[in-house]
Coordinates of C-alpha atoms in Angstrom, one line a residue:
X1 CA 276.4 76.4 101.1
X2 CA 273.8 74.3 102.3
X3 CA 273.8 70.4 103.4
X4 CA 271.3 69.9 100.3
X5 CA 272.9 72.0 98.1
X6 CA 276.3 70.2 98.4
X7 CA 274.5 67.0 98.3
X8 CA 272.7 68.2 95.1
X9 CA 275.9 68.7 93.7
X10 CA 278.1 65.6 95.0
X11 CA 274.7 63.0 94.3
X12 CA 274.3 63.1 89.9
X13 CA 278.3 62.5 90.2
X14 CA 277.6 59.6 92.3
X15 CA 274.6 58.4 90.0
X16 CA 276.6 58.7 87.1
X17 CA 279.9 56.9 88.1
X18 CA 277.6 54.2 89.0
X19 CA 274.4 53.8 86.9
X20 CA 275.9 51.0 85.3
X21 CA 276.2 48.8 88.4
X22 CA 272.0 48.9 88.1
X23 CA 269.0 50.0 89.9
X24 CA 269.0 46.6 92.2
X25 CA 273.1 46.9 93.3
X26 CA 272.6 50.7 92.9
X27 CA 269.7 50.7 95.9
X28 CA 272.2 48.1 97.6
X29 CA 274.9 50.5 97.5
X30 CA 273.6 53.4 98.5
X31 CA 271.8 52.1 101.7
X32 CA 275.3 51.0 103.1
X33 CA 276.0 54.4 102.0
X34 CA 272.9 55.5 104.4
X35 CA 274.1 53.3 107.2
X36 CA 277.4 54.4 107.3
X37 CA 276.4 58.2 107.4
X38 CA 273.6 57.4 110.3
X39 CA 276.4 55.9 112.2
X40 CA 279.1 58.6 111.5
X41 CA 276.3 61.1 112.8
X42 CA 274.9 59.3 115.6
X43 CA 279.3 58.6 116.6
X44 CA 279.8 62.5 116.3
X45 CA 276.6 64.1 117.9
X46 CA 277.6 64.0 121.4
X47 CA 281.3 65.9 121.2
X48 CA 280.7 67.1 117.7
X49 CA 276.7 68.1 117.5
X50 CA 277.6 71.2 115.4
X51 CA 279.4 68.6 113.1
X52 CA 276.6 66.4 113.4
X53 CA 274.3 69.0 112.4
X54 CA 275.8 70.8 109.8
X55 CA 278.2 68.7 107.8
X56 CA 276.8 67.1 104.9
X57 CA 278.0 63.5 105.0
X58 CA 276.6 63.7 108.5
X59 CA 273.3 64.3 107.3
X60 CA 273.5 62.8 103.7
X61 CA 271.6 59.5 105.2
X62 CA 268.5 61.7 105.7
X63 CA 268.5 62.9 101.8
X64 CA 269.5 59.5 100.6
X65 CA 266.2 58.0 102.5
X66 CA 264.6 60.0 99.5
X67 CA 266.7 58.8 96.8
X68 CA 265.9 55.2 98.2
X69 CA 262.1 55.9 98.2
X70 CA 262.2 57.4 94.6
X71 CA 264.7 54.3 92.8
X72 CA 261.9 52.1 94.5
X73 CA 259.4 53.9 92.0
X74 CA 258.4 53.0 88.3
X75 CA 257.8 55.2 85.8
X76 CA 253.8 56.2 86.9
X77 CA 256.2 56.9 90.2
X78 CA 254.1 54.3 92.3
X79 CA 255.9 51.4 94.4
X80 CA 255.2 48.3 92.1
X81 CA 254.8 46.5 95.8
X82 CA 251.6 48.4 96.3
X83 CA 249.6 48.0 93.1
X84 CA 247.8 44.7 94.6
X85 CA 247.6 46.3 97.9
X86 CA 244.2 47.9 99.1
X87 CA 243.8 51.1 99.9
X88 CA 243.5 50.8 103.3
X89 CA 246.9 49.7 103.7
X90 CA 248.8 52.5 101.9
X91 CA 246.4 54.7 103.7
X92 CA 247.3 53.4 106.7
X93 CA 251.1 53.5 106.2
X94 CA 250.4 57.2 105.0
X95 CA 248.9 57.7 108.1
X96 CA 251.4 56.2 110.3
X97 CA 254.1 58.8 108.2
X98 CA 252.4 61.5 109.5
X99 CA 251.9 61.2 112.4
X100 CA 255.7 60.5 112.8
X101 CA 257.0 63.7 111.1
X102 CA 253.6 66.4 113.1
X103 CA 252.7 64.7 116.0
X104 CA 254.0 61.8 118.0
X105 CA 257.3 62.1 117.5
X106 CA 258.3 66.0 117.7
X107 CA 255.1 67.0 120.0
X108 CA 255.2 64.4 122.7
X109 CA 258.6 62.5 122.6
X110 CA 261.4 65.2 121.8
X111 CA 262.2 67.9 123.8
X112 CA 265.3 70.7 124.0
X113 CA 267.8 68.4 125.5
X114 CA 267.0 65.8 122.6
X115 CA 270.5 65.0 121.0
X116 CA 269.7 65.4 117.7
X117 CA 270.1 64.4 114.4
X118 CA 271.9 60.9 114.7
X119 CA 269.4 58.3 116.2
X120 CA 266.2 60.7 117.3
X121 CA 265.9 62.2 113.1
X122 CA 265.5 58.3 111.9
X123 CA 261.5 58.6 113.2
X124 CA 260.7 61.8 111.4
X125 CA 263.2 60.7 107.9
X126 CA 261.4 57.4 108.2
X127 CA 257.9 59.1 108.4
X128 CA 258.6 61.1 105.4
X129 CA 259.9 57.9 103.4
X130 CA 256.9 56.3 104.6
X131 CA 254.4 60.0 103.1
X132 CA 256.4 60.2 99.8
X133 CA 256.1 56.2 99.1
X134 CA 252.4 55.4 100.5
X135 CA 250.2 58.6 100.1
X136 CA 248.6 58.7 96.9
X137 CA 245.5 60.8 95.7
X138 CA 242.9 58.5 95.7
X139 CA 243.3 57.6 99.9
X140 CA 242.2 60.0 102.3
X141 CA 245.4 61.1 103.2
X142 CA 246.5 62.2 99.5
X143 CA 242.8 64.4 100.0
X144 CA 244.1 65.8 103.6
X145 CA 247.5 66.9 101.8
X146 CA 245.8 68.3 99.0
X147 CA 243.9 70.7 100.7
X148 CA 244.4 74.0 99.7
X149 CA 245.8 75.7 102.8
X150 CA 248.1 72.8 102.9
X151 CA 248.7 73.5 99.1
X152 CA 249.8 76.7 99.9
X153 CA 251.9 76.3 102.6
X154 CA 253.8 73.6 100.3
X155 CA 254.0 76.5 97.8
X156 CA 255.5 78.8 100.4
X157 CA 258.0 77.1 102.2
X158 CA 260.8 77.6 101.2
X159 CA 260.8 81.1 101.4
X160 CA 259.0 81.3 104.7
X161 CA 262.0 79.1 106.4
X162 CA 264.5 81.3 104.8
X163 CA 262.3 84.2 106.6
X164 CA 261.9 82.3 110.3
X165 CA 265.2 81.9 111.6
X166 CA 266.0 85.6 111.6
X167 CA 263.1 86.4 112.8
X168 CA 263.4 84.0 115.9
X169 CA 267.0 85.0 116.1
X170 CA 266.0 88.9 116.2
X171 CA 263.2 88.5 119.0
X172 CA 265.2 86.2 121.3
X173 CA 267.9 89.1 120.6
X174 CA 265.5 92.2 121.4
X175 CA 264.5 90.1 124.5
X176 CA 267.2 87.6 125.9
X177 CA 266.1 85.3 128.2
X178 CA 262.4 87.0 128.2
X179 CA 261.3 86.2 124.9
X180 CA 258.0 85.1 125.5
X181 CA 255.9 82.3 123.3
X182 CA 253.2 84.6 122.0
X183 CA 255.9 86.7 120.4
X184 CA 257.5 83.8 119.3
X185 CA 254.3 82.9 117.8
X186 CA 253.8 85.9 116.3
X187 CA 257.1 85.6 114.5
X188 CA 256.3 83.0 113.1
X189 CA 252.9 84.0 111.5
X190 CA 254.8 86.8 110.9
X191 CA 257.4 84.7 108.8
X192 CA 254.6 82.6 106.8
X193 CA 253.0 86.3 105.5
X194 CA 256.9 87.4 104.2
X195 CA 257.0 84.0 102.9
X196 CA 253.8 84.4 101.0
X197 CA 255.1 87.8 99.5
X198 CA 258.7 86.6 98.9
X199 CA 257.1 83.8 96.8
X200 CA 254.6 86.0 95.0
X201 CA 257.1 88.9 94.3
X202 CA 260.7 87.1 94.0
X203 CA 260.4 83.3 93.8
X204 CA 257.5 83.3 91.4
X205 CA 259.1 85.6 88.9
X206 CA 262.4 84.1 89.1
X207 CA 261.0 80.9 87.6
X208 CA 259.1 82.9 85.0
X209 CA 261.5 82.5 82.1
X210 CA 260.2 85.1 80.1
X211 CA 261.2 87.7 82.6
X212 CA 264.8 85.9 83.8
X213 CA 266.8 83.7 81.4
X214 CA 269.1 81.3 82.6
X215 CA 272.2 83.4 82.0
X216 CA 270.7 86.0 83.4
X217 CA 270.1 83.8 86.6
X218 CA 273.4 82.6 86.7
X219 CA 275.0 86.1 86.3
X220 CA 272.9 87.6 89.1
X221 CA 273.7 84.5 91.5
X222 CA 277.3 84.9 90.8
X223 CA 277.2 88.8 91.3
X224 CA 275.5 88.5 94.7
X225 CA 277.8 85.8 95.7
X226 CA 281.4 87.2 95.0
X227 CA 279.7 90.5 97.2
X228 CA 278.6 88.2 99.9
X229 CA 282.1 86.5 100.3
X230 CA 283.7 89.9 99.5
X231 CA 282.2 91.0 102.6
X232 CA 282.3 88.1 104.5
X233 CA 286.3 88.0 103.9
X234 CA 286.5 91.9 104.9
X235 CA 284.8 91.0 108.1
X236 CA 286.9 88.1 108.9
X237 CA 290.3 90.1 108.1
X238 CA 289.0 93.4 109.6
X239 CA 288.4 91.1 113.3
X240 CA 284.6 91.9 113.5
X241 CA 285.7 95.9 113.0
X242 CA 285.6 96.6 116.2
X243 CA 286.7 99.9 115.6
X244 CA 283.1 100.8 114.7
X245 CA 281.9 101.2 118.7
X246 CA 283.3 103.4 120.9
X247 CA 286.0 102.5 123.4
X248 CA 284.0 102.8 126.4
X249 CA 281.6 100.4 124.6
X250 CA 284.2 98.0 123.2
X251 CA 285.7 97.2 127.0
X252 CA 282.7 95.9 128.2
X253 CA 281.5 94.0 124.6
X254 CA 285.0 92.4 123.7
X255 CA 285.8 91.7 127.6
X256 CA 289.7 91.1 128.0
X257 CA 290.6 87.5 128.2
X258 CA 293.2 85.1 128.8
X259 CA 295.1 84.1 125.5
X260 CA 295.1 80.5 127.1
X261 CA 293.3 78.2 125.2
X262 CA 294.9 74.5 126.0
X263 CA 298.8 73.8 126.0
X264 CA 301.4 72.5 124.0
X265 CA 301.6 68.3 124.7
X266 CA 305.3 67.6 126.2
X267 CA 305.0 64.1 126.1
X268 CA 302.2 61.7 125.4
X269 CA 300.3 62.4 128.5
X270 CA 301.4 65.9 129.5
X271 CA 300.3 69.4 128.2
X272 CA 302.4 72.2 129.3
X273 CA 302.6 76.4 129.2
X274 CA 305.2 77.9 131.2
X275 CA 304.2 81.0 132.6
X276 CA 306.3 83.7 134.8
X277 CA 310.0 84.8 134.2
X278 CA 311.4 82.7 131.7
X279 CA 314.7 80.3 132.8
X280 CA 313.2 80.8 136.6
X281 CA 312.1 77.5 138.6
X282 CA 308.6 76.3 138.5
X283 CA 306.9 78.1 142.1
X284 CA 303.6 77.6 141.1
X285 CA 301.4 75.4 138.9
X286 CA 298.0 75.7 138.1
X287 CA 296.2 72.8 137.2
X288 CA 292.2 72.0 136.1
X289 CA 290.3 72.4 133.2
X290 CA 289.4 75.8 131.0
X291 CA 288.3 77.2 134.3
X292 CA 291.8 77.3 135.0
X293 CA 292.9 78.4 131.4
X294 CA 290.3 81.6 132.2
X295 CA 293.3 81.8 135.1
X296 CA 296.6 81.4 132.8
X297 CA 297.2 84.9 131.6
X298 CA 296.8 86.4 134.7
X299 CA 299.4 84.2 136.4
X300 CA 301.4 85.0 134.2
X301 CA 301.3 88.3 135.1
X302 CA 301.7 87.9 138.5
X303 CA 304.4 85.7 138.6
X304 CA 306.7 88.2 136.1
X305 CA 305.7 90.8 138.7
X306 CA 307.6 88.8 141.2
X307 CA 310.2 87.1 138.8
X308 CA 308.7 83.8 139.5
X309 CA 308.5 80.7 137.4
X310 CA 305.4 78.9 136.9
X311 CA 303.2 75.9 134.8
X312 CA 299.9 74.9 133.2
X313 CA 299.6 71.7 133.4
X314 CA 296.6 69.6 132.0
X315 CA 296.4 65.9 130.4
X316 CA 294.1 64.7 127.7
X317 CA 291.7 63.1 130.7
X318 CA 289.2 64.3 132.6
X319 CA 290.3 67.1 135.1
X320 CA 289.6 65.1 137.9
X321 CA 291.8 61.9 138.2
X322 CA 289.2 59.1 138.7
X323 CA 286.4 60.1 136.9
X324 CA 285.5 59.8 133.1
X325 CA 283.8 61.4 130.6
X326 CA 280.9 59.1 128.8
X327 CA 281.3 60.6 125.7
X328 CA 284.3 59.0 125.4
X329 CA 285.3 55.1 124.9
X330 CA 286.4 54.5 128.4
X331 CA 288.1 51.1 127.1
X332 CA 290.7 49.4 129.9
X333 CA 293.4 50.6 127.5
X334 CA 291.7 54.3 127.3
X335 CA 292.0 53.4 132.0
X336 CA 295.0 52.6 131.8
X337 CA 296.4 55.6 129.9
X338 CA 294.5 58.1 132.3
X339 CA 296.0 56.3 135.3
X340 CA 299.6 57.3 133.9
X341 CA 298.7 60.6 132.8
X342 CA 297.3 61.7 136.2
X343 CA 300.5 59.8 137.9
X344 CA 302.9 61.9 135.7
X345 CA 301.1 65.0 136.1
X346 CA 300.9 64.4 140.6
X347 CA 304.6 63.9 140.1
X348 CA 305.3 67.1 138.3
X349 CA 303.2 68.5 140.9
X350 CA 305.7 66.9 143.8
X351 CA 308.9 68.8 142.2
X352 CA 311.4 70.4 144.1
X353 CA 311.5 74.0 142.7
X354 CA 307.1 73.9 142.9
X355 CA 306.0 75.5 146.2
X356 CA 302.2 75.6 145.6
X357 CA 299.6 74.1 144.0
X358 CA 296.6 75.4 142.6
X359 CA 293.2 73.8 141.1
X360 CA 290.9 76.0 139.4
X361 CA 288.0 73.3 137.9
X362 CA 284.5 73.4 136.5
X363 CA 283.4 71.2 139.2
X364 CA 279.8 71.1 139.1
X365 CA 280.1 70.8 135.3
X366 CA 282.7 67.8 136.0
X367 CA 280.6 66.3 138.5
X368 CA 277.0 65.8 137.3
X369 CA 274.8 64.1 138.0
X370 CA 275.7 63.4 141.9
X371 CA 272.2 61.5 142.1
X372 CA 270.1 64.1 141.0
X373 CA 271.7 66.9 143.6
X374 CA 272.7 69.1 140.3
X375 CA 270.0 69.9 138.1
X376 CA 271.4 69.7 134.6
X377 CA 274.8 70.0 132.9
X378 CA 274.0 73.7 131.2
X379 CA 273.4 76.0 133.4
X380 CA 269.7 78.2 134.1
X381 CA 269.9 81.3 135.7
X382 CA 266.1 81.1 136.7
X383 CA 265.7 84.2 134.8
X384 CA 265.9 83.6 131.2
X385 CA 269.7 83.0 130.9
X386 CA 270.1 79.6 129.7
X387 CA 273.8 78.3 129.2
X388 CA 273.4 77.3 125.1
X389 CA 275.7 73.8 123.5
X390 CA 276.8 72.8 126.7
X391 CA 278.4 69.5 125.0
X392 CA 275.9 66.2 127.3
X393 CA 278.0 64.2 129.2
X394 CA 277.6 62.2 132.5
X395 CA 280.8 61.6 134.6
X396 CA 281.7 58.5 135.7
X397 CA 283.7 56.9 138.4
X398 CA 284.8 53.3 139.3
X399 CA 282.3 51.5 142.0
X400 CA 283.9 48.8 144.5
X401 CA 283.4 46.4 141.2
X402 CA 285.3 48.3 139.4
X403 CA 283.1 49.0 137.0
X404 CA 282.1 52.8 135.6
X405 CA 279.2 54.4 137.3
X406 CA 277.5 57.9 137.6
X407 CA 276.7 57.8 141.3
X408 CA 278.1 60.2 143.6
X409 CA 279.7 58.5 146.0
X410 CA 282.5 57.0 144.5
X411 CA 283.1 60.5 142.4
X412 CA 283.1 62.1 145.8
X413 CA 285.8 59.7 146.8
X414 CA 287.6 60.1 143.5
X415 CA 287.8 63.7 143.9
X416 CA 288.6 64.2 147.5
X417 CA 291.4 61.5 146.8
X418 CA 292.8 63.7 144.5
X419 CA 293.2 66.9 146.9
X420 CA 293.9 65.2 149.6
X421 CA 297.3 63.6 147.5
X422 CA 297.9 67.2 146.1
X423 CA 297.9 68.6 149.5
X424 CA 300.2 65.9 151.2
X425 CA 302.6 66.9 147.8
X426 CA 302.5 70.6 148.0
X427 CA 300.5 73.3 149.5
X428 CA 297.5 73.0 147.4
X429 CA 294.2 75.8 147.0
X430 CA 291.1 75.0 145.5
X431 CA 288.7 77.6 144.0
X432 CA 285.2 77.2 144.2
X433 CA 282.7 76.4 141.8
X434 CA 282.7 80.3 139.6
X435 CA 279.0 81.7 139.6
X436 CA 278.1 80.4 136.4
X437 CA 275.8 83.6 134.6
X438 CA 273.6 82.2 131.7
X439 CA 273.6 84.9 129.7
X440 CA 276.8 86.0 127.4
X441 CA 277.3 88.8 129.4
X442 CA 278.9 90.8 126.0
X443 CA 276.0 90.1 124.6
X444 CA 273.9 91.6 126.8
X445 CA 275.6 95.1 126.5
X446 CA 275.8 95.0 123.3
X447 CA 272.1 95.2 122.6
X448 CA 271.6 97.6 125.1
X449 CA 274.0 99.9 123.2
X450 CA 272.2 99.1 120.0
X451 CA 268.6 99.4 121.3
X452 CA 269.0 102.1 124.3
X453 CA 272.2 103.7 123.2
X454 CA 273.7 102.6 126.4
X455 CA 275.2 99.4 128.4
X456 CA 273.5 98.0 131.4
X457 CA 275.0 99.7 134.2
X458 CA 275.5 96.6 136.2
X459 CA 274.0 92.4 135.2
X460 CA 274.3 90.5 138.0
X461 CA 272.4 86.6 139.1
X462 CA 270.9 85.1 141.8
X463 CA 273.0 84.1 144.5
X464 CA 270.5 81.6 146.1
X465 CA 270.6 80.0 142.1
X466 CA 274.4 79.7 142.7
X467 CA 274.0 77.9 146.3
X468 CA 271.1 75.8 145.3
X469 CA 273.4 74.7 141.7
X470 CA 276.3 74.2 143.7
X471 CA 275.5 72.4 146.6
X472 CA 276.4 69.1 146.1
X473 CA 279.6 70.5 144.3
X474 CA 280.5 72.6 147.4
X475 CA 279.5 69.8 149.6
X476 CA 282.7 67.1 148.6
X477 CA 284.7 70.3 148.6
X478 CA 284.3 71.1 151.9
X479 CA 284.6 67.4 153.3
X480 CA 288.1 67.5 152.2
X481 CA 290.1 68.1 155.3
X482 CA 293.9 68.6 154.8
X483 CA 296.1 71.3 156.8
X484 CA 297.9 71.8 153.7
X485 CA 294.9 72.4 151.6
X486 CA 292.8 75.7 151.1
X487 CA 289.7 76.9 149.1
X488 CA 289.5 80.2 147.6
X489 CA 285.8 81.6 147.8
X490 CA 285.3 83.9 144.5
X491 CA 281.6 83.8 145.7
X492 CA 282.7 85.5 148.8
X493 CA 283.6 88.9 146.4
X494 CA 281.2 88.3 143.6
X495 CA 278.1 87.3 145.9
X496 CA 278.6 90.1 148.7
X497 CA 279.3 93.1 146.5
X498 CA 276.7 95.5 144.9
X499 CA 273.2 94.6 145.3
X500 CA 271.9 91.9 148.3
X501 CA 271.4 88.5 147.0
X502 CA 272.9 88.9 143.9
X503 CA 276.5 87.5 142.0
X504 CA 278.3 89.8 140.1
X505 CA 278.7 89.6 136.5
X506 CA 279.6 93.3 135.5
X507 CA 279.7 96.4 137.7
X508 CA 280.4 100.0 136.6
X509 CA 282.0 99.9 133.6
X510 CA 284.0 96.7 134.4
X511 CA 282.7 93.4 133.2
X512 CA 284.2 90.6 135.1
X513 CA 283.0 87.6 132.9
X514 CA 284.6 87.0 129.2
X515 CA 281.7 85.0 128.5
X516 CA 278.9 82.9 130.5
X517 CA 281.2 81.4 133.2
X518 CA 284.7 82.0 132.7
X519 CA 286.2 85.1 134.3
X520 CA 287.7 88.1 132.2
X521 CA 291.1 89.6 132.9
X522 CA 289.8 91.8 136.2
X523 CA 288.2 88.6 137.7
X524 CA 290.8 86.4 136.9
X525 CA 293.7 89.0 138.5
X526 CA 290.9 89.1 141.5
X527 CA 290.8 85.2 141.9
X528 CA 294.8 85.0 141.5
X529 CA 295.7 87.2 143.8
X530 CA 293.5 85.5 146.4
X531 CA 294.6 82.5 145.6
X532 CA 298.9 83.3 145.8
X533 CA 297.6 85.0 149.3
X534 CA 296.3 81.8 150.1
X535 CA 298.7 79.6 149.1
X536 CA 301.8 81.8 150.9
X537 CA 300.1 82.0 154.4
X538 CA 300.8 78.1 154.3
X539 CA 304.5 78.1 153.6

């Protein structure tokens, strides 16, 4: 359901619980009501902008803005402010409301990275407060939106947004990455004509009550529902029934992945998986972020091969001791807490029974910006694979002040700190930044099976794209200088195999990514096993 349609429902119950406080304390209460859902949004949108997006109270502050305008009305459904006012002025206020919600705003000040709702939908809501309550028919901007064109795309609306999304959605599909703007244009005239015939031929008679009585209406809705959810729940319970694609097909569109997805909190600042033969000492722990999850099964693996004990180890901090995420409060207490997380998890590290150490980290991801070396937190492959809700963050670290800052320096320090005090503990390796792809690799041989009747025989990126995104990244890496420390290169296989100049993402039958930068099962066994190698030569 809909954010309007539950806050059609939840609104008359509000109205009616509390109509008899009156208009005036009515409007007063259901502004704070506005505030507080602007704040809740603009508070969620930059770990939660799904959330932010979708969830009604989220997003109730935007339909509320209308409620506002229309309590503010009398009954000729003018603003009793403006019957002195010239025209002029409500013209002008008109004017100023459009330009908001068509041009200034959207055209010339928002862009794809724009975080949005919270703060950056306030000038388009307010613009629209500012049509609905200004913009009558005698000014010259109750003519402009009378104009009959304009008339009829008011008429159509509705039905041509219903019709645009899956027409965008189907041409990006048909074209990832290459979906050009003319036939993204086209889609979009495309979706105003269905619109006009969806409104001729279905909206228009549904409203004709002659034709459809309200029972009738009701029993259809419900019908179509209950088959909708029907199917919906089959789906869900039947896993996607995957059954319906051959097996060859299936490997490479439902890549084989770790079943590590974050671990189980031991203590207030520790999170913990055992891997390996069970009741064996801890020989190896694998520490990082879900770079290092992508590793977790295949550990596992390994280490029961050699009836070896092993860990996962993360905390609820960022991955790199030092640094912090700004999407969080990074309060003294919020410091503090960090500081004895990362000194709990170093001394797990310095056990006895643990022989090596391994990191396995996002760390261009976990580093940006390092003063404008890295390009952007999501990753673009340069050829129309663009990483999609990468969640924004900048990473901080403490300057010689002690205060938080996003320069590089002192996160280069930070993070070279924190090898260099693994390393003295145990032998330590350190895998290098994973070729990030773009593209959801699954994806991608899924509509070639569905448009071509075969997946691609091989997708692969550029590997100049992976040196140029990784620079700075690889650059504090390889200033860390410890005898007991070593870096596992997976761009050394990935990068050097199959065609020149290209990374890896799936060869023959055998798709090494389970989605746009963590490894599937074959790359992960790949990476471990160079890694245990690695970490063994230094005993």
């Amino acid at each position: 359901m809909g954010v309007e349609e539950q806050f059609y429902i939840v609104f008359p119950l509000l109205l009616w619980l509390c109509w008899r406080l009156g208009r005036r304390r009515l409007v007063v209460l259901l502004a704070a009501v506005a505030c507080l859902s602007l704040w809740a949004s603009q508070k969620a949108l930059p770990q939660h902008t799904l959330a932010s997006f979708f969830l009604a109270p989220l997003r109730a502050w935007e339909l509320l803005a209308g409620a506002l305008v229309a309590l503010g009305c009398d009954r000729s459904l003018r603003w009793p402010v403006t019957a002195n006012w010239p025209a002029w002025r409500c013209d002008a206020l008109g004017a100023l409301g459009l330009v908001l919600v068509l041009v200034l705003v959207p055209v010339f000040l928002y862009e794809a990275s724009t975080p949005f709702p919270g703060l950056a939908a306030v000038p388009p809501v307010v613009g629209t407060a500012l049509v609905l309550a200004f913009v009558g028919p005698s000014g010259w901007t109750g003519r402009l939106l009378t104009l009959r064109p304009v008339l009829w795309l008011g008429l159509i609306s509705y039905s041509a947004y219903l019709w645009h999304q899956p027409l965008l959605a189907f041409a990006r599909l048909s074209q990832p990455g290459h979906a050009t703007h003319w036939l993204l244009g086209a889609m979009a005239v495309l979706s105003l004509l269905l619109g006009h015939l969806s409104w001729r031929f279905v909206e228009a008679p549904f409203r004709d009550r002659r034709r459809w009585s309200r029972r009738a209406i009701f029993l259809a809705s419900g019908a179509a529902t209950s088959a909708f959810i029907a199917i919906g729940v089959g789906i869900v319970i039947g896993k996607g029934l995957p059954q319906r694609w051959p097996e060859q097909v299936r490997a490479l569109i439902e890549p084989p992945k770790t079943r590590i997805e974050g671990c189980p909190a031991v203590d207030a600042w520790l999170h913990v998986c055992l891997l390996g033969r069970q009741g064996q000492p801890t020989a190896v722990v694998l520490l990082g972020d879900s770079h290092a999850y992508a590793l977790g099964t295949a550990l596992d693996e390994r280490l029961q091969q050699d009836g070896l004990g092993g860990a996962l180890v993360h905390t609820s901090c960022h991955p790199i001791p030092g640094l912090f995420d700004s999407r969080e409060a990074n309060s003294p207490a919020r410091q503090a807490f960090c500081a004895e997380a990362q000194r709990r998890l170093e001394a797990f590290v310095a056990r006895s029974e643990v022989q090596h150490a391994l990191v396995a980290i996002r760390w261009t991801g976990r580093l940006y910006p390092m003063d404008q070396r890295i390009d952007a937190p999501a990753f673009d492959n340069g050829e129309g694979g663009i990483e999609r809700d990468f969640p924004y963050r900048q990473n901080l670290a403490k300057d010689a002040n002690g205060q938080l800052t996003a320069a590089a320096a002192p996160k280069a320090a930070a993070l070279s700190g924190y090898l260099q005090r693994l390393a003295t503990a145990k032998p330590t390796v350190v895998l290098d930044p994973v070729p990030e792809v773009g593209w959801t690799p699954a994806r991608l041989n899924l509509l070639g099976y569905l448009t071509d009747g075969a997946t691609p025989e091989s997708i692969s990126t550029s590997a100049a794209r992976y040196a140029s995104r990784n620079a700075a990244a690889l650059d504090v890496l390889g200033a860390v200088d410890h005898p007991r420390l070593q870096r596992s290169l997976p761009q050394a296989w990935l990068c050097s195999t199959g065609s020149p100049g290209r990374c890896m993402v799936q060869d023959t039958n055998r798709l090494l990514y389970a989605d746009d930068d963590h490894l599937s099962m074959p790359g992960a066994r790949r990476v471990i096993d160079d890694m245990l190698t690695l970490a063994r030569a230094m005993r």
